[in-house]
Amino acid sequence: MAMVDLILWPGTKICQMLGIDPEKDMGLIRSMFNMLVYATVILFAMWAFMW
């Protein structure tokens, strides 16, 4: 598994669960899901380590 596949894995799995082709529209839907996942993780990590 390439590093890119590892980074894009959360968005790919969410798209597959919703029945959306992750490669459709050049991967923009997959990128949106990745942004939501990683933003949530980073914000939670920042909140946890600041306290």
GROMACS .gro file of C-alpha atoms in nm:
model
   51
    1MET     CA    1   0.000   0.000   0.000
    2ALA     CA    2   0.146   0.333  -0.106
    3MET     CA    3   0.165   0.630   0.128
    4VAL     CA    4  -0.097   0.814  -0.078
    5ASP     CA    5  -0.340   0.524  -0.044
    6LEU     CA    6  -0.282   0.524   0.331
    7ILE     CA    7  -0.354   0.897   0.359
    8LEU     CA    8  -0.668   0.872   0.142
    9TRP     CA    9  -0.795   0.557   0.315
   10PRO     CA   10  -1.059   0.722   0.543
   11GLY     CA   11  -1.227   0.904   0.255
   12THR     CA   12  -1.218   0.594   0.037
   13LYS     CA   13  -1.385   0.381   0.306
   14ILE     CA   14  -1.655   0.644   0.371
   15CYS     CA   15  -1.728   0.667  -0.003
   16GLN     CA   16  -1.753   0.289  -0.028
   17MET     CA   17  -1.991   0.277   0.271
   18LEU     CA   18  -2.214   0.538   0.105
   19GLY     CA   19  -2.200   0.363  -0.234
   20ILE     CA   20  -2.007   0.644  -0.405
   21ASP     CA   21  -1.725   0.576  -0.649
   22PRO     CA   22  -1.416   0.735  -0.485
   23GLU     CA   23  -1.250   0.799  -0.823
   24LYS     CA   24  -1.552   0.982  -0.966
   25ASP     CA   25  -1.514   1.360  -1.017
   26MET     CA   26  -1.136   1.332  -0.976
   27GLY     CA   27  -1.169   1.232  -0.610
   28LEU     CA   28  -1.319   1.559  -0.483
   29ILE     CA   29  -1.584   1.384  -0.273
   30ARG     CA   30  -1.318   1.157  -0.122
   31SER     CA   31  -1.103   1.464  -0.049
   32MET     CA   32  -1.394   1.633   0.127
   33PHE     CA   33  -1.445   1.330   0.353
   34ASN     CA   34  -1.070   1.316   0.422
   35MET     CA   35  -1.071   1.684   0.516
   36LEU     CA   36  -1.358   1.629   0.760
   37VAL     CA   37  -1.191   1.325   0.919
   38TYR     CA   38  -0.846   1.483   0.953
   39ALA     CA   39  -0.983   1.819   1.072
   40THR     CA   40  -1.180   1.642   1.344
   41VAL     CA   41  -0.879   1.435   1.451
   42ILE     CA   42  -0.641   1.733   1.454
   43LEU     CA   43  -0.883   1.959   1.642
   44PHE     CA   44  -0.947   1.688   1.902
   45ALA     CA   45  -0.573   1.626   1.939
   46MET     CA   46  -0.505   1.999   1.981
   47TRP     CA   47  -0.782   2.025   2.241
   48ALA     CA   48  -0.653   1.720   2.429
   49PHE     CA   49  -0.289   1.830   2.438
   50MET     CA   50  -0.361   2.192   2.532
   51TRP     CA   51  -0.522   2.090   2.860
   0.00000   0.00000   0.00000
